Amino acid sequence: MIFLPIGHDQTIRRFPWLTVAIMAICVLLQFARLASTPSAAELSGAESSRDSAAAMVLERLRAPDDGDDEPATAPIALPPEL
């Protein structure tokens, strides 16, 4: 058996403080996230520094051209950016 509500008698009407508070917190968090996002210039600067760091690592990995067919045996420390 299905009951369909036709209406109700609501005599007490309160302001939805909790709903408004949750919405305000969400809006504030979105603005804080938006403010902490890096700009396009910062992203391109980070990309170019990453590329230069990768080129530096590749330069370290390249074996010296002294006629040996043996690769360099020195340990290589990767920079923390990579």
PDB file of C-alpha atoms in Angstrom:
ATOM      1  CA  MET A   1       0.000   0.000   0.000  1.00  0.00           C
ATOM      2  CA  ILE A   2       1.434   3.414  -0.990  1.00  0.00           C
ATOM      3  CA  PHE A   3       0.757   6.570   0.986  1.00  0.00           C
ATOM      4  CA  LEU A   4       1.081   9.873  -0.813  1.00  0.00           C
ATOM      5  CA  PRO A   5       1.335  12.948   1.388  1.00  0.00           C
ATOM      6  CA  ILE A   6      -1.207  15.550   0.404  1.00  0.00           C
ATOM      7  CA  GLY A   7       0.042  18.209   2.778  1.00  0.00           C
ATOM      8  CA  HIS A   8       1.057  18.886   6.340  1.00  0.00           C
ATOM      9  CA  ASP A   9       0.459  21.494   8.971  1.00  0.00           C
ATOM     10  CA  GLN A  10       3.788  23.051   9.844  1.00  0.00           C
ATOM     11  CA  THR A  11       3.288  25.678  12.495  1.00  0.00           C
ATOM     12  CA  ILE A  12       6.927  26.208  13.502  1.00  0.00           C
ATOM     13  CA  ARG A  13       9.235  27.574  10.800  1.00  0.00           C
ATOM     14  CA  ARG A  14      12.884  27.945  11.748  1.00  0.00           C
ATOM     15  CA  PHE A  15      15.748  29.405   9.773  1.00  0.00           C
ATOM     16  CA  PRO A  16      18.050  26.605   8.462  1.00  0.00           C
ATOM     17  CA  TRP A  17      21.219  27.710  10.282  1.00  0.00           C
ATOM     18  CA  LEU A  18      23.039  24.414   9.830  1.00  0.00           C
ATOM     19  CA  THR A  19      22.425  24.335   6.069  1.00  0.00           C
ATOM     20  CA  VAL A  20      23.587  27.932   5.682  1.00  0.00           C
ATOM     21  CA  ALA A  21      26.693  27.209   7.784  1.00  0.00           C
ATOM     22  CA  ILE A  22      27.612  24.171   5.674  1.00  0.00           C
ATOM     23  CA  MET A  23      27.150  26.173   2.482  1.00  0.00           C
ATOM     24  CA  ALA A  24      29.288  29.048   3.843  1.00  0.00           C
ATOM     25  CA  ILE A  25      32.069  26.642   4.829  1.00  0.00           C
ATOM     26  CA  CYS A  26      32.034  25.109   1.335  1.00  0.00           C
ATOM     27  CA  VAL A  27      32.221  28.528  -0.310  1.00  0.00           C
ATOM     28  CA  LEU A  28      35.105  29.588   1.949  1.00  0.00           C
ATOM     29  CA  LEU A  29      36.985  26.370   1.210  1.00  0.00           C
ATOM     30  CA  GLN A  30      36.534  26.905  -2.543  1.00  0.00           C
ATOM     31  CA  PHE A  31      37.913  30.451  -2.283  1.00  0.00           C
ATOM     32  CA  ALA A  32      40.861  29.235  -0.195  1.00  0.00           C
ATOM     33  CA  ARG A  33      41.598  26.520  -2.749  1.00  0.00           C
ATOM     34  CA  LEU A  34      41.332  29.026  -5.579  1.00  0.00           C
ATOM     35  CA  ALA A  35      43.690  31.445  -3.808  1.00  0.00           C
ATOM     36  CA  SER A  36      46.320  28.747  -3.224  1.00  0.00           C
ATOM     37  CA  THR A  37      46.327  27.512  -6.840  1.00  0.00           C
ATOM     38  CA  PRO A  38      49.522  28.474  -8.700  1.00  0.00           C
ATOM     39  CA  SER A  39      49.197  30.901 -11.588  1.00  0.00           C
ATOM     40  CA  ALA A  40      50.007  30.032 -15.196  1.00  0.00           C
ATOM     41  CA  ALA A  41      53.350  31.853 -14.930  1.00  0.00           C
ATOM     42  CA  GLU A  42      54.298  29.838 -11.848  1.00  0.00           C
ATOM     43  CA  LEU A  43      53.328  26.603 -13.585  1.00  0.00           C
ATOM     44  CA  SER A  44      55.401  27.405 -16.672  1.00  0.00           C
ATOM     45  CA  GLY A  45      58.346  28.378 -14.444  1.00  0.00           C
ATOM     46  CA  ALA A  46      58.068  25.065 -12.611  1.00  0.00           C
ATOM     47  CA  GLU A  47      57.892  23.234 -15.929  1.00  0.00           C
ATOM     48  CA  SER A  48      61.023  24.917 -17.261  1.00  0.00           C
ATOM     49  CA  SER A  49      62.941  24.220 -14.034  1.00  0.00           C
ATOM     50  CA  ARG A  50      61.794  20.592 -14.223  1.00  0.00           C
ATOM     51  CA  ASP A  51      63.014  20.387 -17.812  1.00  0.00           C
ATOM     52  CA  SER A  52      66.386  21.885 -16.906  1.00  0.00           C
ATOM     53  CA  ALA A  53      66.726  19.473 -13.981  1.00  0.00           C
ATOM     54  CA  ALA A  54      65.895  16.561 -16.285  1.00  0.00           C
ATOM     55  CA  ALA A  55      68.492  17.773 -18.796  1.00  0.00           C
ATOM     56  CA  MET A  56      71.052  17.952 -15.990  1.00  0.00           C
ATOM     57  CA  VAL A  57      70.298  14.354 -14.977  1.00  0.00           C
ATOM     58  CA  LEU A  58      70.575  13.194 -18.588  1.00  0.00           C
ATOM     59  CA  GLU A  59      73.910  14.976 -18.851  1.00  0.00           C
ATOM     60  CA  ARG A  60      75.132  13.107 -15.761  1.00  0.00           C
ATOM     61  CA  LEU A  61      73.947   9.796 -17.211  1.00  0.00           C
ATOM     62  CA  ARG A  62      75.780  10.270 -20.486  1.00  0.00           C
ATOM     63  CA  ALA A  63      78.937   8.178 -20.546  1.00  0.00           C
ATOM     64  CA  PRO A  64      82.198  10.044 -21.163  1.00  0.00           C
ATOM     65  CA  ASP A  65      83.405   9.786 -24.743  1.00  0.00           C
ATOM     66  CA  ASP A  66      86.913   8.505 -24.060  1.00  0.00           C
ATOM     67  CA  GLY A  67      86.801   5.542 -26.422  1.00  0.00           C
ATOM     68  CA  ASP A  68      85.588   3.091 -23.785  1.00  0.00           C
ATOM     69  CA  ASP A  69      82.517   1.051 -24.490  1.00  0.00           C
ATOM     70  CA  GLU A  70      81.970   0.734 -20.768  1.00  0.00           C
ATOM     71  CA  PRO A  71      79.412   3.033 -19.144  1.00  0.00           C
ATOM     72  CA  ALA A  72      80.386   5.297 -16.273  1.00  0.00           C
ATOM     73  CA  THR A  73      80.365   3.440 -12.962  1.00  0.00           C
ATOM     74  CA  ALA A  74      80.100   6.434 -10.664  1.00  0.00           C
ATOM     75  CA  PRO A  75      76.891   6.478  -8.597  1.00  0.00           C
ATOM     76  CA  ILE A  76      74.417   9.122  -9.664  1.00  0.00           C
ATOM     77  CA  ALA A  77      72.272  10.983  -7.149  1.00  0.00           C
ATOM     78  CA  LEU A  78      69.000  12.242  -8.565  1.00  0.00           C
ATOM     79  CA  PRO A  79      67.896  15.715  -7.519  1.00  0.00           C
ATOM     80  CA  PRO A  80      64.878  15.757  -5.185  1.00  0.00           C
ATOM     81  CA  GLU A  81      62.821  17.713  -7.763  1.00  0.00           C
ATOM     82  CA  LEU A  82      62.622  14.584  -9.892  1.00  0.00           C
TER      83      LEU A  82
END
